[in-house]
GROMACS .gro file of C-alpha atoms in nm:
model
  515
    1MET     CA    1   1.039   0.214  -2.757
    2ARG     CA    2   1.387   0.295  -2.875
    3VAL     CA    3   1.582   0.595  -2.755
    4SER     CA    4   1.945   0.635  -2.850
    5ALA     CA    5   2.192   0.600  -2.567
    6GLY     CA    6   2.340   0.940  -2.643
    7SER     CA    7   2.018   1.139  -2.610
    8GLY     CA    8   2.060   1.178  -2.235
    9TRP     CA    9   1.830   1.475  -2.189
   10ARG     CA   10   1.549   1.303  -2.378
   11ARG     CA   11   1.590   0.991  -2.168
   12GLY     CA   12   1.597   1.202  -1.853
   13ALA     CA   13   1.262   1.351  -1.948
   14LEU     CA   14   1.110   1.017  -2.050
   15ALA     CA   15   1.205   0.836  -1.729
   16PRO     CA   16   0.972   1.025  -1.488
   17ALA     CA   17   0.695   1.021  -1.746
   18ALA     CA   18   0.730   0.644  -1.785
   19GLY     CA   19   0.741   0.600  -1.408
   20ALA     CA   20   0.417   0.796  -1.369
   21LEU     CA   21   0.214   0.571  -1.602
   22PRO     CA   22   0.108   0.313  -1.338
   23ALA     CA   23  -0.076   0.587  -1.145
   24LEU     CA   24  -0.369   0.548  -1.385
   25SER     CA   25  -0.445   0.204  -1.239
   26PHE     CA   26  -0.527   0.357  -0.899
   27PRO     CA   27  -0.847   0.540  -0.807
   28ALA     CA   28  -0.982   0.776  -0.919
   29PRO     CA   29  -0.909   0.663  -1.280
   30SER     CA   30  -0.913   0.297  -1.164
   31LEU     CA   31  -0.793   0.162  -1.498
   32TRP     CA   32  -0.698  -0.166  -1.330
   33TRP     CA   33  -0.621  -0.341  -1.659
   34TRP     CA   34  -0.361  -0.075  -1.743
   35ALA     CA   35  -0.140  -0.197  -1.459
   36TYR     CA   36  -0.042  -0.511  -1.653
   37ALA     CA   37   0.143  -0.308  -1.918
   38ALA     CA   38   0.210   0.024  -1.743
   39LEU     CA   39   0.570  -0.062  -1.653
   40VAL     CA   40   0.667  -0.184  -2.000
   41PRO     CA   41   0.776   0.159  -2.139
   42TRP     CA   42   0.993   0.217  -1.832
   43LEU     CA   43   1.149  -0.129  -1.858
   44LEU     CA   44   1.223  -0.082  -2.227
   45LEU     CA   45   1.388   0.251  -2.151
   46LEU     CA   46   1.606   0.096  -1.880
   47ARG     CA   47   1.697  -0.190  -2.111
   48THR     CA   48   1.852   0.047  -2.364
   49ALA     CA   49   2.057   0.249  -2.114
   50ASP     CA   50   2.422   0.266  -2.219
   51SER     CA   51   2.551   0.180  -1.872
   52GLY     CA   52   2.441   0.054  -1.534
   53ARG     CA   53   2.492   0.401  -1.392
   54ARG     CA   54   2.258   0.552  -1.651
   55ALA     CA   55   1.997   0.285  -1.574
   56ALA     CA   56   2.024   0.361  -1.201
   57VAL     CA   57   1.966   0.731  -1.269
   58GLU     CA   58   1.665   0.651  -1.486
   59GLY     CA   59   1.535   0.419  -1.216
   60TRP     CA   60   1.560   0.707  -0.968
   61LEU     CA   61   1.389   0.952  -1.205
   62GLY     CA   62   1.114   0.703  -1.284
   63GLY     CA   63   1.058   0.631  -0.915
   64THR     CA   64   1.029   1.004  -0.850
   65GLY     CA   65   0.771   1.030  -1.128
   66PHE     CA   66   0.577   0.735  -0.987
   67LEU     CA   67   0.560   0.887  -0.640
   68LEU     CA   68   0.464   1.232  -0.766
   69ALA     CA   69   0.186   1.089  -0.981
   70THR     CA   70   0.040   0.867  -0.709
   71HIS     CA   71   0.078   1.130  -0.433
   72HIS     CA   72   0.012   1.448  -0.631
   73TRP     CA   73  -0.283   1.532  -0.407
   74LEU     CA   74  -0.035   1.613  -0.128
   75ALA     CA   75   0.089   1.919  -0.318
   76PRO     CA   76  -0.169   2.166  -0.175
   77SER     CA   77  -0.054   2.073   0.176
   78LEU     CA   78   0.321   2.019   0.131
   79HIS     CA   79   0.374   2.248  -0.170
   80ALA     CA   80   0.727   2.216  -0.314
   81PHE     CA   81   0.829   1.991  -0.027
   82VAL     CA   82   0.638   1.705  -0.194
   83VAL     CA   83   0.894   1.715  -0.479
   84VAL     CA   84   1.181   1.694  -0.231
   85VAL     CA   85   1.025   1.394  -0.056
   86ALA     CA   86   0.950   1.219  -0.386
   87ALA     CA   87   1.304   1.273  -0.512
   88LEU     CA   88   1.453   1.132  -0.192
   89MET     CA   89   1.222   0.831  -0.187
   90GLY     CA   90   1.273   0.783  -0.561
   91LEU     CA   91   1.632   0.681  -0.488
   92LEU     CA   92   1.493   0.343  -0.383
   93TRP     CA   93   1.433   0.266  -0.750
   94ALA     CA   94   1.797   0.326  -0.853
   95PRO     CA   95   1.911  -0.033  -0.778
   96TRP     CA   96   1.596  -0.162  -0.945
   97GLY     CA   97   1.682   0.029  -1.262
   98TRP     CA   98   2.035  -0.111  -1.256
   99LEU     CA   99   1.905  -0.467  -1.211
  100ALA     CA  100   1.646  -0.433  -1.488
  101ARG     CA  101   1.916  -0.328  -1.734
  102ARG     CA  102   2.149  -0.602  -1.613
  103LEU     CA  103   1.889  -0.869  -1.688
  104LEU     CA  104   1.721  -0.727  -1.998
  105ALA     CA  105   1.994  -0.543  -2.192
  106GLY     CA  106   2.118  -0.672  -2.526
  107ALA     CA  107   1.991  -1.010  -2.636
  108PRO     CA  108   1.942  -1.206  -2.313
  109ALA     CA  109   1.919  -1.582  -2.344
  110PRO     CA  110   1.592  -1.749  -2.242
  111GLY     CA  111   1.737  -1.840  -1.902
  112ARG     CA  112   1.827  -1.479  -1.825
  113ALA     CA  113   1.484  -1.365  -1.947
  114VAL     CA  114   1.314  -1.607  -1.708
  115ALA     CA  115   1.540  -1.484  -1.428
  116ALA     CA  116   1.427  -1.128  -1.508
  117VAL     CA  117   1.061  -1.228  -1.469
  118VAL     CA  118   1.143  -1.351  -1.118
  119LEU     CA  119   1.403  -1.098  -1.000
  120VAL     CA  120   1.266  -0.770  -1.136
  121PRO     CA  121   0.934  -0.816  -0.946
  122SER     CA  122   1.125  -0.931  -0.638
  123ALA     CA  123   1.338  -0.616  -0.641
  124TRP     CA  124   1.028  -0.398  -0.686
  125LEU     CA  125   0.871  -0.567  -0.384
  126MET     CA  126   1.178  -0.484  -0.173
  127ILE     CA  127   1.124  -0.117  -0.263
  128GLU     CA  128   0.762  -0.140  -0.151
  129LEU     CA  129   0.865  -0.311   0.170
  130VAL     CA  130   1.117  -0.039   0.259
  131ARG     CA  131   0.891   0.254   0.180
  132SER     CA  132   0.606   0.088   0.373
  133TRP     CA  133   0.786   0.169   0.695
  134GLU     CA  134   0.556   0.418   0.864
  135TYR     CA  135   0.836   0.671   0.919
  136LEU     CA  136   0.905   0.679   0.544
  137GLY     CA  137   0.544   0.745   0.451
  138GLY     CA  138   0.379   0.406   0.482
  139PRO     CA  139   0.241   0.161   0.225
  140TRP     CA  140   0.042   0.402   0.011
  141ALA     CA  141   0.012   0.328  -0.363
  142LEU     CA  142   0.156  -0.022  -0.350
  143LEU     CA  143   0.134  -0.142  -0.708
  144GLY     CA  144  -0.086  -0.438  -0.617
  145ALA     CA  145  -0.337  -0.208  -0.450
  146GLY     CA  146  -0.455  -0.093  -0.792
  147GLN     CA  147  -0.622  -0.435  -0.830
  148TRP     CA  148  -0.870  -0.379  -0.544
  149GLN     CA  149  -1.172  -0.439  -0.769
  150VAL     CA  150  -1.042  -0.751  -0.950
  151PRO     CA  151  -1.177  -1.070  -0.781
  152PRO     CA  152  -0.892  -1.303  -0.892
  153ALA     CA  153  -0.637  -1.051  -0.761
  154LEU     CA  154  -0.824  -1.030  -0.430
  155ARG     CA  155  -0.807  -1.408  -0.410
  156LEU     CA  156  -0.429  -1.380  -0.453
  157ALA     CA  157  -0.429  -1.127  -0.169
  158SER     CA  158  -0.596  -1.387   0.055
  159LEU     CA  159  -0.295  -1.612  -0.011
  160GLY     CA  160  -0.002  -1.370   0.014
  161GLY     CA  161  -0.138  -1.025   0.087
  162VAL     CA  162  -0.105  -0.726  -0.139
  163TRP     CA  163   0.264  -0.820  -0.169
  164LEU     CA  164   0.180  -1.124  -0.381
  165VAL     CA  165  -0.046  -0.914  -0.604
  166THR     CA  166   0.240  -0.668  -0.660
  167VAL     CA  167   0.479  -0.948  -0.761
  168TRP     CA  168   0.221  -1.082  -1.004
  169VAL     CA  169   0.162  -0.742  -1.167
  170VAL     CA  170   0.534  -0.663  -1.209
  171ALA     CA  171   0.602  -1.015  -1.341
  172ALA     CA  172   0.335  -0.967  -1.609
  173ASN     CA  173   0.495  -0.636  -1.713
  174THR     CA  174   0.843  -0.789  -1.726
  175ALA     CA  175   0.726  -1.083  -1.935
  176LEU     CA  176   0.555  -0.846  -2.180
  177ALA     CA  177   0.870  -0.633  -2.206
  178VAL     CA  178   1.074  -0.943  -2.297
  179LEU     CA  179   0.808  -1.055  -2.542
  180VAL     CA  180   0.819  -0.718  -2.717
  181ALA     CA  181   1.192  -0.651  -2.720
  182VAL     CA  182   1.384  -0.982  -2.709
  183PRO     CA  183   1.311  -1.202  -3.015
  184GLY     CA  184   1.544  -1.478  -2.898
  185ALA     CA  185   1.355  -1.525  -2.572
  186ARG     CA  186   0.998  -1.495  -2.696
  187ARG     CA  187   0.910  -1.855  -2.626
  188ALA     CA  188   1.024  -1.820  -2.267
  189ALA     CA  189   0.841  -1.485  -2.241
  190ALA     CA  190   0.521  -1.634  -2.382
  191ALA     CA  191   0.543  -1.913  -2.126
  192ALA     CA  192   0.591  -1.654  -1.851
  193VAL     CA  193   0.285  -1.460  -1.972
  194ALA     CA  194   0.085  -1.784  -1.966
  195VAL     CA  195   0.196  -1.850  -1.607
  196CYS     CA  196   0.092  -1.495  -1.511
  197VAL     CA  197  -0.254  -1.570  -1.650
  198LEU     CA  198  -0.281  -1.912  -1.487
  199VAL     CA  199  -0.168  -1.806  -1.136
  200PRO     CA  200  -0.475  -1.594  -1.050
  201ALA     CA  201  -0.697  -1.848  -1.226
  202ALA     CA  202  -0.556  -2.121  -1.003
  203ALA     CA  203  -0.600  -1.903  -0.696
  204TRP     CA  204  -0.960  -1.837  -0.799
  205ALA     CA  205  -1.025  -2.209  -0.832
  206TRP     CA  206  -0.843  -2.348  -0.529
  207ALA     CA  207  -0.780  -2.078  -0.268
  208PRO     CA  208  -0.993  -2.146   0.043
  209LEU     CA  209  -1.289  -1.914   0.086
  210PRO     CA  210  -1.417  -1.762   0.411
  211ARG     CA  211  -1.709  -1.958   0.555
  212PRO     CA  212  -2.030  -1.754   0.598
  213SER     CA  213  -2.129  -1.713   0.964
  214GLY     CA  214  -2.423  -1.476   0.964
  215THR     CA  215  -2.468  -1.103   0.907
  216VAL     CA  216  -2.458  -0.781   1.105
  217ARG     CA  217  -2.635  -0.456   1.022
  218VAL     CA  218  -2.386  -0.171   1.034
  219ALA     CA  219  -2.472   0.195   0.983
  220VAL     CA  220  -2.212   0.440   0.856
  221VAL     CA  221  -2.266   0.807   0.943
  222GLN     CA  222  -2.103   1.065   0.715
  223PRO     CA  223  -2.167   1.430   0.814
  224GLY     CA  224  -2.011   1.579   0.500
  225VAL     CA  225  -1.816   1.904   0.491
  226VAL     CA  226  -1.908   2.081   0.815
  227ASP     CA  227  -1.701   2.356   0.979
  228GLY     CA  228  -1.621   2.324   1.348
  229ALA     CA  229  -1.619   2.038   1.598
  230GLU     CA  230  -1.954   2.134   1.754
  231ALA     CA  231  -2.132   2.153   1.417
  232ARG     CA  232  -1.976   1.823   1.312
  233PHE     CA  233  -2.098   1.653   1.631
  234ASP     CA  234  -2.447   1.800   1.592
  235THR     CA  235  -2.471   1.679   1.231
  236GLY     CA  236  -2.355   1.330   1.324
  237GLU     CA  237  -2.609   1.322   1.606
  238ARG     CA  238  -2.894   1.432   1.378
  239LEU     CA  239  -2.808   1.175   1.112
  240THR     CA  240  -2.779   0.899   1.372
  241ARG     CA  241  -3.121   0.980   1.520
  242GLY     CA  242  -3.268   0.908   1.180
  243LEU     CA  243  -3.151   0.546   1.212
  244ALA     CA  244  -3.407   0.469   1.484
  245GLY     CA  245  -3.633   0.182   1.383
  246ARG     CA  246  -3.396   0.051   1.116
  247ASP     CA  247  -3.280  -0.242   1.330
  248VAL     CA  248  -2.908  -0.160   1.319
  249ASP     CA  249  -2.655  -0.353   1.528
  250LEU     CA  250  -2.370  -0.100   1.521
  251VAL     CA  251  -2.331   0.266   1.424
  252VAL     CA  252  -1.987   0.388   1.310
  253TRP     CA  253  -1.876   0.751   1.297
  254GLY     CA  254  -1.566   0.873   1.112
  255GLU     CA  255  -1.228   0.994   1.233
  256SER     CA  256  -1.229   1.307   1.455
  257SER     CA  257  -1.609   1.291   1.474
  258VAL     CA  258  -1.583   1.402   1.838
  259GLY     CA  259  -1.348   1.696   1.888
  260TYR     CA  260  -1.351   1.700   2.269
  261ASP     CA  261  -1.239   1.460   2.537
  262LEU     CA  262  -1.549   1.292   2.677
  263GLU     CA  263  -1.421   1.314   3.035
  264LYS     CA  264  -1.394   1.691   3.001
  265ARG     CA  265  -1.730   1.711   2.826
  266PRO     CA  266  -1.972   1.483   3.015
  267ASP     CA  267  -2.257   1.657   2.834
  268LEU     CA  268  -2.134   1.507   2.506
  269SER     CA  269  -2.089   1.169   2.670
  270ASP     CA  270  -2.450   1.183   2.791
  271ARG     CA  271  -2.574   1.281   2.446
  272LEU     CA  272  -2.393   0.986   2.290
  273ALA     CA  273  -2.536   0.748   2.550
  274ALA     CA  274  -2.887   0.879   2.484
  275LEU     CA  275  -2.826   0.845   2.112
  276SER     CA  276  -2.721   0.482   2.153
  277ALA     CA  277  -3.037   0.412   2.355
  278HIS     CA  278  -3.255   0.591   2.099
  279VAL     CA  279  -3.114   0.391   1.805
  280GLY     CA  280  -3.093   0.066   2.001
  281ALA     CA  281  -2.732  -0.003   1.904
  282PRO     CA  282  -2.382   0.076   2.033
  283LEU     CA  283  -2.179   0.353   1.871
  284LEU     CA  284  -1.815   0.357   1.766
  285VAL     CA  285  -1.704   0.720   1.762
  286ASN     CA  286  -1.359   0.872   1.720
  287VAL     CA  287  -1.224   1.127   1.967
  288ASP     CA  288  -0.954   1.371   1.854
  289ALA     CA  289  -0.863   1.568   2.167
  290ARG     CA  290  -0.617   1.637   2.443
  291ARG     CA  291  -0.671   1.422   2.750
  292PRO     CA  292  -0.699   1.559   3.100
  293ASP     CA  293  -0.465   1.295   3.250
  294GLY     CA  294  -0.157   1.378   3.040
  295PRO     CA  295  -0.001   1.591   2.768
  296GLY     CA  296  -0.062   1.551   2.399
  297ILE     CA  297  -0.348   1.484   2.160
  298PHE     CA  298  -0.467   1.132   2.081
  299LYS     CA  299  -0.696   1.001   1.808
  300SER     CA  300  -0.902   0.727   1.967
  301SER     CA  301  -1.180   0.487   1.871
  302VAL     CA  302  -1.426   0.486   2.162
  303ALA     CA  303  -1.715   0.243   2.217
  304VAL     CA  304  -2.037   0.391   2.355
  305SER     CA  305  -2.340   0.202   2.487
  306PRO     CA  306  -2.670   0.334   2.629
  307ARG     CA  307  -2.484   0.363   2.960
  308GLY     CA  308  -2.211   0.579   2.812
  309PRO     CA  309  -1.851   0.501   2.711
  310THR     CA  310  -1.782   0.134   2.781
  311GLY     CA  311  -1.417   0.186   2.870
  312GLU     CA  312  -1.291   0.023   2.549
  313ARG     CA  313  -1.067   0.272   2.372
  314TYR     CA  314  -0.818   0.217   2.092
  315ASP     CA  315  -0.551   0.485   2.044
  316LYS     CA  316  -0.411   0.530   1.695
  317MET     CA  317  -0.064   0.377   1.677
  318ARG     CA  318   0.067   0.473   1.332
  319LEU     CA  319   0.057   0.840   1.248
  320VAL     CA  320   0.069   1.023   0.917
  321PRO     CA  321   0.414   1.178   0.858
  322PHE     CA  322   0.388   1.558   0.846
  323GLY     CA  323   0.007   1.540   0.871
  324GLU     CA  324   0.002   1.424   1.235
  325TYR     CA  325   0.366   1.460   1.331
  326VAL     CA  326   0.688   1.590   1.178
  327PRO     CA  327   0.968   1.329   1.159
  328ALA     CA  328   1.289   1.459   1.315
  329ARG     CA  329   1.114   1.786   1.395
  330SER     CA  330   1.441   1.950   1.501
  331LEU     CA  331   1.568   1.905   1.143
  332LEU     CA  332   1.249   1.916   0.937
  333GLY     CA  333   1.037   2.151   1.144
  334TRP     CA  334   1.072   2.413   0.870
  335ALA     CA  335   0.814   2.207   0.674
  336THR     CA  336   0.544   2.374   0.884
  337ALA     CA  337   0.641   2.708   0.730
  338VAL     CA  338   0.609   2.595   0.367
  339GLY     CA  339   0.308   2.365   0.399
  340GLU     CA  340   0.027   2.248   0.624
  341ALA     CA  341   0.240   2.017   0.835
  342ALA     CA  342   0.139   1.936   1.193
  343GLU     CA  343   0.214   2.217   1.436
  344GLU     CA  344   0.208   1.967   1.724
  345ASP     CA  345   0.286   1.597   1.714
  346ARG     CA  346  -0.002   1.362   1.798
  347ARG     CA  347   0.057   1.092   2.059
  348ARG     CA  348   0.077   0.722   1.975
  349GLY     CA  349  -0.116   0.431   2.121
  350ASP     CA  350   0.055   0.123   2.260
  351SER     CA  351  -0.127  -0.179   2.119
  352PRO     CA  352  -0.413  -0.291   1.893
  353MET     CA  353  -0.749  -0.382   2.043
  354VAL     CA  354  -1.045  -0.603   1.962
  355MET     CA  355  -1.360  -0.457   2.118
  356ASP     CA  356  -1.615  -0.695   2.269
  357THR     CA  357  -1.889  -0.450   2.367
  358LEU     CA  358  -2.016  -0.360   2.019
  359GLY     CA  359  -2.230  -0.669   1.956
  360VAL     CA  360  -1.969  -0.814   1.719
  361ARG     CA  361  -1.598  -0.847   1.793
  362THR     CA  362  -1.463  -0.538   1.621
  363GLY     CA  363  -1.106  -0.446   1.533
  364PRO     CA  364  -1.075  -0.068   1.487
  365LEU     CA  365  -0.815   0.111   1.277
  366VAL     CA  366  -0.782   0.485   1.240
  367CYS     CA  367  -0.739   0.641   0.895
  368PHE     CA  368  -0.383   0.586   0.766
  369GLU     CA  369  -0.364   0.250   0.947
  370SER     CA  370  -0.591   0.083   0.693
  371ALA     CA  371  -0.300   0.099   0.447
  372PHE     CA  372  -0.093  -0.148   0.653
  373PRO     CA  373  -0.154  -0.517   0.571
  374ASP     CA  374  -0.004  -0.638   0.898
  375MET     CA  375  -0.252  -0.444   1.112
  376GLY     CA  376  -0.562  -0.603   0.962
  377ARG     CA  377  -0.394  -0.943   0.978
  378ALA     CA  378  -0.308  -0.896   1.348
  379LEU     CA  379  -0.668  -0.803   1.433
  380ALA     CA  380  -0.799  -1.110   1.249
  381ARG     CA  381  -0.553  -1.331   1.440
  382ASP     CA  382  -0.676  -1.173   1.764
  383GLY     CA  383  -1.032  -1.278   1.689
  384ALA     CA  384  -1.188  -0.974   1.520
  385GLU     CA  385  -1.504  -1.059   1.326
  386LEU     CA  386  -1.534  -0.712   1.173
  387LEU     CA  387  -1.266  -0.460   1.078
  388VAL     CA  388  -1.351  -0.089   1.096
  389ALA     CA  389  -1.144   0.201   0.965
  390GLN     CA  390  -1.246   0.548   1.084
  391SER     CA  391  -1.109   0.804   0.844
  392ALA     CA  392  -1.111   1.168   0.739
  393THR     CA  393  -0.966   1.294   0.410
  394SER     CA  394  -1.145   1.628   0.391
  395THR     CA  395  -0.813   1.808   0.342
  396PHE     CA  396  -0.791   1.634   0.005
  397GLN     CA  397  -1.164   1.638  -0.070
  398ASP     CA  398  -1.150   1.707  -0.445
  399SER     CA  399  -0.852   1.485  -0.523
  400TRP     CA  400  -0.788   1.116  -0.584
  401ALA     CA  401  -0.708   1.058  -0.215
  402PRO     CA  402  -1.059   0.972  -0.081
  403SER     CA  403  -1.118   0.706  -0.347
  404GLN     CA  404  -0.767   0.565  -0.306
  405HIS     CA  405  -0.817   0.542   0.068
  406ALA     CA  406  -1.155   0.370   0.048
  407SER     CA  407  -1.021   0.110  -0.197
  408LEU     CA  408  -0.769  -0.014   0.059
  409ALA     CA  409  -1.050  -0.162   0.268
  410ALA     CA  410  -1.123  -0.414  -0.009
  411LEU     CA  411  -0.765  -0.545   0.013
  412ARG     CA  412  -0.766  -0.563   0.394
  413ALA     CA  413  -1.095  -0.754   0.384
  414ALA     CA  414  -0.967  -1.004   0.126
  415GLU     CA  415  -0.636  -1.052   0.310
  416SER     CA  416  -0.800  -1.115   0.647
  417GLY     CA  417  -1.119  -1.293   0.538
  418ARG     CA  418  -1.309  -1.040   0.749
  419PRO     CA  419  -1.554  -0.773   0.630
  420MET     CA  420  -1.435  -0.415   0.659
  421VAL     CA  421  -1.620  -0.089   0.711
  422HIS     CA  422  -1.449   0.231   0.594
  423ALA     CA  423  -1.632   0.521   0.761
  424THR     CA  424  -1.532   0.879   0.687
  425LEU     CA  425  -1.642   1.230   0.776
  426THR     CA  426  -1.669   1.358   0.421
  427GLY     CA  427  -1.639   1.052   0.192
  428VAL     CA  428  -1.564   0.815   0.045
  429SER     CA  429  -1.733   0.571   0.289
  430ALA     CA  430  -1.761   0.210   0.175
  431VAL     CA  431  -1.812  -0.144   0.304
  432TYR     CA  432  -1.655  -0.467   0.175
  433GLY     CA  433  -1.733  -0.829   0.248
  434PRO     CA  434  -1.486  -1.099   0.360
  435ARG     CA  435  -1.376  -1.166   0.000
  436GLY     CA  436  -1.317  -0.797  -0.069
  437GLU     CA  437  -1.646  -0.767  -0.256
  438PRO     CA  438  -1.841  -0.438  -0.226
  439VAL     CA  439  -2.141  -0.442   0.007
  440GLY     CA  440  -2.408  -0.188  -0.081
  441GLY     CA  441  -2.338   0.153  -0.227
  442ARG     CA  442  -2.070   0.405  -0.139
  443LEU     CA  443  -2.114   0.748   0.014
  444GLY     CA  444  -1.915   0.978  -0.212
  445THR     CA  445  -1.746   1.305  -0.126
  446GLU     CA  446  -2.055   1.499  -0.233
  447ARG     CA  447  -2.281   1.318   0.017
  448SER     CA  448  -2.397   1.383   0.371
  449GLY     CA  449  -2.604   1.103   0.521
  450ALA     CA  450  -2.624   0.767   0.692
  451ALA     CA  451  -2.628   0.431   0.516
  452VAL     CA  452  -2.717   0.089   0.658
  453HIS     CA  453  -2.535  -0.218   0.526
  454GLU     CA  454  -2.617  -0.585   0.575
  455VAL     CA  455  -2.259  -0.699   0.625
  456PRO     CA  456  -2.178  -1.071   0.581
  457LEU     CA  457  -1.959  -1.221   0.852
  458ALA     CA  458  -1.719  -1.512   0.801
  459SER     CA  459  -1.529  -1.769   1.003
  460GLY     CA  460  -1.203  -1.947   0.936
  461THR     CA  461  -0.873  -1.786   0.844
  462THR     CA  462  -0.704  -1.707   0.516
  463VAL     CA  463  -0.363  -1.837   0.414
  464TYR     CA  464  -0.227  -1.485   0.455
  465VAL     CA  465  -0.353  -1.459   0.814
  466ARG     CA  466  -0.197  -1.797   0.896
  467SER     CA  467   0.129  -1.765   0.702
  468GLY     CA  468   0.198  -1.392   0.692
  469ASP     CA  469   0.438  -1.221   0.454
  470TRP     CA  470   0.577  -1.534   0.291
  471ALA     CA  471   0.573  -1.360  -0.050
  472VAL     CA  472   0.818  -1.102   0.084
  473ALA     CA  473   1.043  -1.377   0.220
  474ALA     CA  474   1.032  -1.561  -0.114
  475ALA     CA  475   1.123  -1.245  -0.305
  476LEU     CA  476   1.412  -1.172  -0.071
  477GLY     CA  477   1.530  -1.533  -0.098
  478SER     CA  478   1.524  -1.513  -0.479
  479LEU     CA  479   1.737  -1.199  -0.478
  480LEU     CA  480   1.987  -1.338  -0.228
  481SER     CA  481   2.015  -1.664  -0.421
  482ALA     CA  482   2.076  -1.476  -0.746
  483ALA     CA  483   2.337  -1.259  -0.576
  484ALA     CA  484   2.511  -1.568  -0.437
  485VAL     CA  485   2.518  -1.737  -0.779
  486ALA     CA  486   2.657  -1.421  -0.938
  487ALA     CA  487   2.925  -1.395  -0.668
  488VAL     CA  488   3.031  -1.758  -0.715
  489ARG     CA  489   3.054  -1.715  -1.091
  490ARG     CA  490   3.260  -1.401  -1.053
  491PHE     CA  491   3.489  -1.573  -0.807
  492ARG     CA  492   3.543  -1.866  -1.044
  493ARG     CA  493   3.616  -1.635  -1.335
  494GLY     CA  494   3.863  -1.448  -1.123
  495ARG     CA  495   4.031  -1.767  -1.002
  496TYR     CA  496   4.047  -1.970  -1.319
  497GLY     CA  497   4.035  -1.704  -1.585
  498ARG     CA  498   4.386  -1.568  -1.514
  499ARG     CA  499   4.720  -1.741  -1.588
  500ARG     CA  500   4.946  -1.825  -1.302
  501PRO     CA  501   5.234  -1.575  -1.269
  502GLY     CA  502   5.579  -1.697  -1.379
  503ARG     CA  503   5.447  -1.952  -1.626
  504ARG     CA  504   5.424  -1.872  -1.993
  505LYS     CA  505   5.244  -2.071  -2.249
  506ARG     CA  506   5.494  -2.230  -2.493
  507ALA     CA  507   5.436  -2.140  -2.853
  508ILE     CA  508   5.392  -2.434  -3.092
  509ARG     CA  509   5.609  -2.396  -3.400
  510PRO     CA  510   5.536  -2.582  -3.718
  511ALA     CA  511   5.784  -2.857  -3.810
  512PRO     CA  512   6.025  -2.769  -4.093
  513ALA     CA  513   5.933  -2.908  -4.430
  514ARG     CA  514   6.134  -3.210  -4.550
  515ARG     CA  515   6.319  -3.192  -4.874
   0.00000   0.00000   0.00000
């Protein structure tokens, strides 16, 4: 890819297009193999920028294109506001664009090329870390998440979380870019490509595996597209009754499956208790309602036994920006007028919970929370044997969102070494084992029904559960070390590269010729 430095408008158009290319590695396309080269056109464009400022602008434009492509399904809800948000968040890629040019421009020596393979992925990871803050939108479409169906990548996730998978993917792209565009560093680039191949192979061979510890039969109930809270409850009840005699240990309903507070509606509480007795298994439902003991609406995972609600309730802690609350509502409240933003902010829970009354120690998450690596890790550390995400993506039913959301459960399972159930109202519902492997079939967005899965349990802990976000710390350390080296070199050039004032170098004159 070669675009002249002077064709600014062409470059400005190419940058967002190049930034959008990695979106094809995510569901629904799920072209996972494409991720290993998807960044190369963007890197080659940045490499040929005529200045660091131009590269920063093209980094911003490419980041905007990436976010629009991976979040395009938000457009029907946020309308033009999605472009504003993407453009603001895209600014995070401006320093990355500058750094990519700094390391790859011209004819970098092999040492600088190797530095690029380390620092460019590290800088990308810092972007993902910042935008993973829940108030900035959360960790949706992390580049490593596109590898949810690749077993060696899932094994990497068990070592360093999705963060390590992201570093690996960006490193492979950077090494390929050097291999293509820098003849003088091709040996170093080829070695880097070889390392990128060997790393997941080594993880596959030596990373510790979860130890099998039995199975549990979990039923997922998916009502499908049903209008109204009463009709949704009735459909879930009917589907659950059909599970009688199937020897299930736990029945899981999706997010907002109960639209009324069970204290206000004891009739619904009694129906759920009778349903649990009829099936012979506890239920995990999700209540989306205003409570009688205080203001505000909570989304809560509630355990129900044949005697009724057990008292174990988990309140959703991390809310969807604009979907469940409007950040800085006094400033951004106008978003409710141009899109389907929340008219009223939902309330937040205080702490995670591992439920003991469901037959297996269960760590519930609600919808958006399954995107956060730290939440699954915390539940595994607290003793959860099974992770459950209760979700609803019916607003985005015909988009890529349901498949993207379901795929995240594979990563959380692999990271934690615990199986994960992703139960939704309208699809996609899916179950993954403790290595991130699929268990049984999926219930797609066109389905209404109940599915029973023989879910393998596991004991022991993964390296990621024990060690946490060490990949993030390593990336940050690499960047700080490189910055320190650059600062020292600049200081030395400034100190020793100038002549001392008041002293002039004496000119050497040739001796006169002798006659």
